[in-house]
XYZ file of C-alpha atoms in Angstrom:
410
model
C 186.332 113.888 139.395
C 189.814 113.144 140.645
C 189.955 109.667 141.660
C 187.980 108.628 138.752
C 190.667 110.049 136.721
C 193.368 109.211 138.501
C 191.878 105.476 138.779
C 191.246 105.532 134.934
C 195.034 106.112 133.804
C 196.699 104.144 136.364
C 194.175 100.948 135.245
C 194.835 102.226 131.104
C 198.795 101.662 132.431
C 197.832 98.372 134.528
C 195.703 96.591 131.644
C 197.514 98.093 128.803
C 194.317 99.641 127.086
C 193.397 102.747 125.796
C 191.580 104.820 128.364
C 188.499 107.018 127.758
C 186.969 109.270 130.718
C 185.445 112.667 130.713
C 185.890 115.281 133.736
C 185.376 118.545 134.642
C 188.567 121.343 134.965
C 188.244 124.708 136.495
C 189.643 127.715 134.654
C 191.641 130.245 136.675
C 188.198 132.583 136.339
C 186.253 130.089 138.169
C 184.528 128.685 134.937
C 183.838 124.866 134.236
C 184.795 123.103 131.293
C 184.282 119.605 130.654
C 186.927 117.554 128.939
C 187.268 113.975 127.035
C 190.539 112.191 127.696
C 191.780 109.601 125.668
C 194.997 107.776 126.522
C 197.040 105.150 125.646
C 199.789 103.676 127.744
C 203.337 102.641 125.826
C 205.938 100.131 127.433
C 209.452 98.837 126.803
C 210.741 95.569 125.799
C 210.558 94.216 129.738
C 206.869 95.239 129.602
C 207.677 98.114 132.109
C 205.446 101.366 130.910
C 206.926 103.736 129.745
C 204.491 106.813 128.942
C 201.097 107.766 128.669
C 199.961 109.202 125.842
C 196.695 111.376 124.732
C 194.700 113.874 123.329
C 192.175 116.139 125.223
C 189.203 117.533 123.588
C 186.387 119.818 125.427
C 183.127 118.634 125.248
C 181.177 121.387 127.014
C 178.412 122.317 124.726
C 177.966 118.909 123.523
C 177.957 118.006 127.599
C 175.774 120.427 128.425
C 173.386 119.164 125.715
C 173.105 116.655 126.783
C 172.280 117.353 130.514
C 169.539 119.686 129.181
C 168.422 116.929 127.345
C 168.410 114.580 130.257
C 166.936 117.493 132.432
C 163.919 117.698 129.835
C 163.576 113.570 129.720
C 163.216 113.719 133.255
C 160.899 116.584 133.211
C 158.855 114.941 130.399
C 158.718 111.932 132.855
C 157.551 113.855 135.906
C 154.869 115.291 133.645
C 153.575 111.962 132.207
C 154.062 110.176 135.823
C 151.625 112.975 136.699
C 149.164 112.526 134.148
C 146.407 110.329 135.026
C 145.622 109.286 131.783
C 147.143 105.639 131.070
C 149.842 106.406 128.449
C 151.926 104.192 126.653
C 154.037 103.181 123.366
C 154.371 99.653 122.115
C 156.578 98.166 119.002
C 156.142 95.944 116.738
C 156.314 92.962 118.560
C 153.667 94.207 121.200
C 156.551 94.731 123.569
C 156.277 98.101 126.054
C 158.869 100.778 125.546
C 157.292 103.093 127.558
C 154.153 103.052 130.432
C 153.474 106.076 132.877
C 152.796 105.408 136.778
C 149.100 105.790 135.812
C 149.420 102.445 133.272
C 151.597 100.876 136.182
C 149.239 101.042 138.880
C 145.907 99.842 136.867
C 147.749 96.759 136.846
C 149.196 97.046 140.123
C 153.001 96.193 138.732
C 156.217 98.759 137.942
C 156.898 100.498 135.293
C 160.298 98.548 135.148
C 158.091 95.222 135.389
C 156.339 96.830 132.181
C 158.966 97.227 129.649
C 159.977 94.792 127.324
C 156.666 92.583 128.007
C 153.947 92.015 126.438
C 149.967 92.305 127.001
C 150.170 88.843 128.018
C 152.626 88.940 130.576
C 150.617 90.739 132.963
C 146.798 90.597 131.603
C 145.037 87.460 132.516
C 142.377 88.212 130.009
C 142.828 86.706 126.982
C 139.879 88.447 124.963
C 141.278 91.831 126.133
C 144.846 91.002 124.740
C 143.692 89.914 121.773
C 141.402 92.797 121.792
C 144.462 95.346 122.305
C 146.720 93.477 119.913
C 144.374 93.444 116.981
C 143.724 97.400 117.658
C 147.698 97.967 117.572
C 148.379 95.614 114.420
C 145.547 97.829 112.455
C 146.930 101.170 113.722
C 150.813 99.810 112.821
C 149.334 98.503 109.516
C 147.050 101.729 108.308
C 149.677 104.412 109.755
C 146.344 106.169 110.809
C 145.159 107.113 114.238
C 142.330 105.112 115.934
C 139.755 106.329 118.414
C 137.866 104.226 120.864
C 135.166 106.024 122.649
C 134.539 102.877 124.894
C 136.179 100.551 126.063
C 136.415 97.883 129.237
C 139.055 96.272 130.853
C 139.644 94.549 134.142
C 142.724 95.748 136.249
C 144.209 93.583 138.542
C 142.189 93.742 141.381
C 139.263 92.260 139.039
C 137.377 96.025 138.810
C 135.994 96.473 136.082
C 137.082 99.988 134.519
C 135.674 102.025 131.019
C 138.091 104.122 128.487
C 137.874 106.223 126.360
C 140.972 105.301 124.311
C 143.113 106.951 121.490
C 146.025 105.237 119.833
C 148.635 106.866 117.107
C 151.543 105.314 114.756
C 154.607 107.166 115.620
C 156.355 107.134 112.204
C 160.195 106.934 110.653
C 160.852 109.419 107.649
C 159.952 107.108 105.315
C 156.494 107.307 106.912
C 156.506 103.485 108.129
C 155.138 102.959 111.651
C 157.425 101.084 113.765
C 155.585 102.077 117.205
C 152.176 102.501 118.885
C 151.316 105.426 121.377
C 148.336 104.813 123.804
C 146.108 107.367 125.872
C 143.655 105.826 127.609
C 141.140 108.227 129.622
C 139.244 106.334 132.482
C 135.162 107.380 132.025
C 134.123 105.031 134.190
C 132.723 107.350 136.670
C 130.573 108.736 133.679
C 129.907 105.606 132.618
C 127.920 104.999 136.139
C 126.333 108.034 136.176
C 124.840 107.797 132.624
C 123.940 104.347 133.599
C 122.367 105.985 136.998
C 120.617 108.675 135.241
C 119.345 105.857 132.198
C 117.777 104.265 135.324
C 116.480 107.726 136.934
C 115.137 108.367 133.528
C 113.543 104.966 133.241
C 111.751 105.151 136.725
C 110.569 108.246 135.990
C 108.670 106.951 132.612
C 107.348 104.491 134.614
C 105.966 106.731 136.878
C 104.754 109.544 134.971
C 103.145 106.927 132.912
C 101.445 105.652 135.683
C 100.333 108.858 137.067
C 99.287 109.637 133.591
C 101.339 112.673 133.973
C 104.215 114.510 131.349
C 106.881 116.489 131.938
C 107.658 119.751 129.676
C 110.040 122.148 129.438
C 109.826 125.560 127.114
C 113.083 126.971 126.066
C 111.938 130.797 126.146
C 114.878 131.674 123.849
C 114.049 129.228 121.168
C 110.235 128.473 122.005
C 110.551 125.295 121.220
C 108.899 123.231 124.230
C 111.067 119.737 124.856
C 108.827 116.809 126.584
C 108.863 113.400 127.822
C 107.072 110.815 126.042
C 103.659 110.742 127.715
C 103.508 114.372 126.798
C 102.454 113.731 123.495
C 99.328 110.868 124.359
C 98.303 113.619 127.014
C 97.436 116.184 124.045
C 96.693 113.757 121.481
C 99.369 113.816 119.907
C 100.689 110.659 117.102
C 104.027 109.654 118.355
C 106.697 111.594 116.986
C 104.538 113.957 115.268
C 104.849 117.322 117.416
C 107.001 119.932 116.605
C 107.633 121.422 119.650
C 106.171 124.811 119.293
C 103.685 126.911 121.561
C 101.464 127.682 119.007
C 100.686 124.302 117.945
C 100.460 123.319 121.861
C 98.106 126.162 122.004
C 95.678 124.223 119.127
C 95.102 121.541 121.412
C 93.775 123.306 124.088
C 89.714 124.006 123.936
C 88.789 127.210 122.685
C 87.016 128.619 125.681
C 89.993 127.803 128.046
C 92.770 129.197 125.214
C 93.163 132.647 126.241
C 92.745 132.220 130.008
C 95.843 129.867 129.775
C 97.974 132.333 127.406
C 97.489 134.905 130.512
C 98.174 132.488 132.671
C 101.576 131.487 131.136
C 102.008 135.199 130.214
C 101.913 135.926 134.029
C 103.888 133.522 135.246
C 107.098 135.000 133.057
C 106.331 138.201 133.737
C 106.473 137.530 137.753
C 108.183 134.548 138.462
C 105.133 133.049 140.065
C 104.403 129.360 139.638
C 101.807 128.528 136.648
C 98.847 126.138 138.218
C 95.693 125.943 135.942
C 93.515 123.350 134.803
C 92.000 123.449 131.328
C 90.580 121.236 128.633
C 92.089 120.048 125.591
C 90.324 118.458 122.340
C 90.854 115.475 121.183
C 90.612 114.652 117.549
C 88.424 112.052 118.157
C 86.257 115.173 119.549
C 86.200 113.295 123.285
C 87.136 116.716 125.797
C 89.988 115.994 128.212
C 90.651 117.592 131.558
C 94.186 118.838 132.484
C 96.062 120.220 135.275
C 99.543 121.932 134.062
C 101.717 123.206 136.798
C 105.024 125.307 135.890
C 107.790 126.935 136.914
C 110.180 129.429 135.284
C 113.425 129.122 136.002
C 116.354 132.483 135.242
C 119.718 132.049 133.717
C 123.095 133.439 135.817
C 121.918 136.766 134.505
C 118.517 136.573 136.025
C 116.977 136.270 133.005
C 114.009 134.046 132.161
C 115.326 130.623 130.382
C 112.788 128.323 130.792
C 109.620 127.454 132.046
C 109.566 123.993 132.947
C 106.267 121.893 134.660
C 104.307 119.387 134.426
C 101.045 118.127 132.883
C 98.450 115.277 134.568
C 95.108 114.156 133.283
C 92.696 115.024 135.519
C 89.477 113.687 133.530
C 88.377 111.192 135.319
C 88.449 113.472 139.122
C 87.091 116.119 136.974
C 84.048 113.030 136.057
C 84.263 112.173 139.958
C 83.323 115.536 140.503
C 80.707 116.090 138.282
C 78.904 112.824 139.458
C 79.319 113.645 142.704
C 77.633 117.607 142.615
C 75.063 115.790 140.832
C 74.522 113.131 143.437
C 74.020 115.635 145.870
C 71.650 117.869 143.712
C 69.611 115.179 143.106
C 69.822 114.468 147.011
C 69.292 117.846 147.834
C 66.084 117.432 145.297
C 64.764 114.267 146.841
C 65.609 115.839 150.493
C 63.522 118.840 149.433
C 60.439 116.730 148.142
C 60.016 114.502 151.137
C 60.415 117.341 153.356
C 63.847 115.100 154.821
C 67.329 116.657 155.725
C 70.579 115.015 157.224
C 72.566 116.128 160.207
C 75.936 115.614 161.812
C 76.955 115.956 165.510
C 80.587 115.897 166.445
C 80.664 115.007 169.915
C 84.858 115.905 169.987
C 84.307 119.131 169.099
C 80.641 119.455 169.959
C 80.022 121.238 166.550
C 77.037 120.486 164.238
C 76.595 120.435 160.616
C 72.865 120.760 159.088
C 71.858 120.484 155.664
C 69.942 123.288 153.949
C 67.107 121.235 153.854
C 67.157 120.467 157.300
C 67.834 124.139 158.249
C 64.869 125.146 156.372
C 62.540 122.447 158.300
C 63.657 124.361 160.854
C 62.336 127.485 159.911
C 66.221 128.570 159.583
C 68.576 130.771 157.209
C 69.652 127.651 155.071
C 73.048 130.198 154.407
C 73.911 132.203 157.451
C 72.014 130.320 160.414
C 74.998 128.184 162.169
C 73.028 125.671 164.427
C 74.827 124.643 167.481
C 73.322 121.505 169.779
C 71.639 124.089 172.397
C 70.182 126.173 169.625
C 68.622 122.892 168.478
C 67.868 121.784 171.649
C 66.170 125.882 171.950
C 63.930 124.973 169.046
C 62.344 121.690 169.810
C 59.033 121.849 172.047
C 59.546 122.108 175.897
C 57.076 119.281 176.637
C 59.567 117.156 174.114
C 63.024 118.695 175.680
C 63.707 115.947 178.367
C 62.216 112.979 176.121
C 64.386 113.582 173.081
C 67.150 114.426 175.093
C 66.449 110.933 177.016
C 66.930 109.225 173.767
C 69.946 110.796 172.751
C 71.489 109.759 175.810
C 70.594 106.064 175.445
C 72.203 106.472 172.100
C 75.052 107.290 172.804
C 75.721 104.543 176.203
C 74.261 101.978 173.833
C 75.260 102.810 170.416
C 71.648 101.643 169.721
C 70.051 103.496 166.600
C 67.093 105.521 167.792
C 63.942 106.644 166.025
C 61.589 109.611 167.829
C 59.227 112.264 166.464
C 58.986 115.397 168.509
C 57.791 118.921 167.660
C 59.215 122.167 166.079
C 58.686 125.382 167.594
């Protein structure tokens, strides 16, 4: 501190004004003291000085308050400039009196290009200033904090960018706001995924209503079952109307299949295995529905059982497929059977055979056991008609001309 002192009296004696300059001294036990030094230079009548005169008063504590102080401004800063939030304080007039690194860089300026401006100095949006200026004026004019829970705003680079925004009066001691302070949390990230899963959530609708299929999920420590909408037109259900409980999900399903599904279910929990059944339900309309329900239980951290989640698809009109189809081939079997007829199938890739019962039985054959290979049919027709029918198979097969030849059965 020695030239600055030294400089500081001899320009008090040069200019002829009082001095003022603070410096440190060093006491003889190595301590540091600061001091305040006032002077004031006299001259005589030829303007030549004379003496410098002043008083000397230490300042330590009130120095060293006010490095802590700066210290802590500085660390304040570090922690702010750290904090990714956008944070800011406004007065009156609009004007920034404060902006973190966070606020700087959204809009791609620096903080010192921040202060003492205005919205519209560096926003090119003019809904979004008046936007932010009408928020301020209310929060300046209630004295009450004001939570946004969404909010957009374009930075600079003309990305768009959501936040979730909270803005505070900071008071006088009369209670009168005189400034505003901003912290504006960036969601925009959760933004796009809840947009992302709104879509994942829509596409699946679409296709479990197409599928004619609903999703369900019991919560085994509640029992309350949670489901997607086509849950409730699967089991008849009005919109809206069910309350989520096992019992009444239990009502829907037809008597005769109600227990075997409760053990089902019951099994599942009790061994982790994966719930696949199919099972009717009622409608009120009395109309019987067919169902396939496929679930899963899935454990907590513990390793406990949380819930069992699956889904359920209406399988009526397969079930109906199925139905008309074993009936098709009973009658066929029937109609087979009367005119003495049966059907067979050679696959010449494999060279395998497949006979119908009826056929089997023409054959004098065990309809269920007897497995008839080419040769063994071949073995069974009369030797006198071995070479002919084999003849025409032949020809069959070079042509791909249908044949038609009787031969005999021994």
């Amino acid at each position: 501190d020695r030239h600055r002192v030294s400089y500081g009296d001899l320009k008090a004696i040069e200019v002829g004004k009082p001095c003022d300059v603070e410096y440190r001294v060093i006491l003889p036990d190595g301590e540091i003291r600061w001091i305040e030094s006032k002077g004031q230079a006299y001259y005589d009548a030829a303007g030549q000085p004379l003496r410098l005169t002043g008083v000397n008063l230490d300042i330590t504590e009130r120095k060293n308050s006010q490095i802590a102080i700066n210290d802590q401004h500085k660390f304040l800063k570090t922690v702010i400039d750290t904090n990714p939030n956008l944070i800011f304080v406004k007065d009156l007039e609009g004007r920034y009196v404060m902006a973190n690194q966070a606020f700087a860089n959204f809009y791609n300026i620096t903080i010192e290009q921040l202060i003492g401006k205005t919205d519209a100095c560096f926003n090119l949006n003019p809904g979004e200033v008046q936007k932010f200026l009408l928020q301020d004026e209310e929060v300046l004019a209630t004295a009450e904090q004001k939570f946004i829970p969404e909010e957009n705003c374009c930075s600079k680079a003309g990305e768009i960018h959501w936040f979730q925004t909270i803005k505070r009066p900071l008071c006088d001691v009369n209670g009168q706001a005189y400034q505003v302070l901003g912290v504006s949390t960036d969601i925009t990230e959760r933004k796009q995924a809840e947009e992302q899963l709104r879509k994942s959530e829509s596409q699946l609708r679409l296709a479990l209503d197409a599928a004619r299929m609903g999703h369900w999920e019991r919560d085994l420590k509640t029992d309350k079952i949670n489901f997607s909408n086509n849950f409730e037109k699967l089991y008849d259900f009005a919109p809206n109307t069910y309350d989520g409980t096992y019992e009444t999900y239990l009502e829907k399903i037809h008597p005769e299949d109600r227990e075997r599904v409760k053990q089902a279910t019951e099994h599942s929990l009790n061994t982790g295995t994966e719930r696949d059944l199919e099972f009717r339900v009622v409608w009120q309309d009395g109309t019987i529905h067919w169902l396939c329900s496929k679930g899963q239980v899935i454990y907590d951290e513990a390793g406990e059982a949380a819930f069992l989640s699956g889904i359920s698809l209406d399988i009526s009109e397969h079930k109906l497929a199925d139905a008309q189809l074993q009936q098709s081939q009973e009658q066929l079997h029937r109609a087979l059977e009367a005119a003495h007829m049966g059907f067979w199938e050679w696959n010449l890739q494999t060279n395998t055979t497949n006979y119908s019962s009826n056929l089997k039985q023409l054959y004098g054959l065990d309809p269920h056991t007897y497995e008839v290979t080419y040769e063994d049919f071949i073995d069974l027709v009369h030797q006198e008609d071995r070479d002919y029918l084999q003849q025409v198979i032949q020809e069959c097969l070079i042509t791909g001309n249908d044949y038609n030849v009787e031969f005999r059965i021994v």
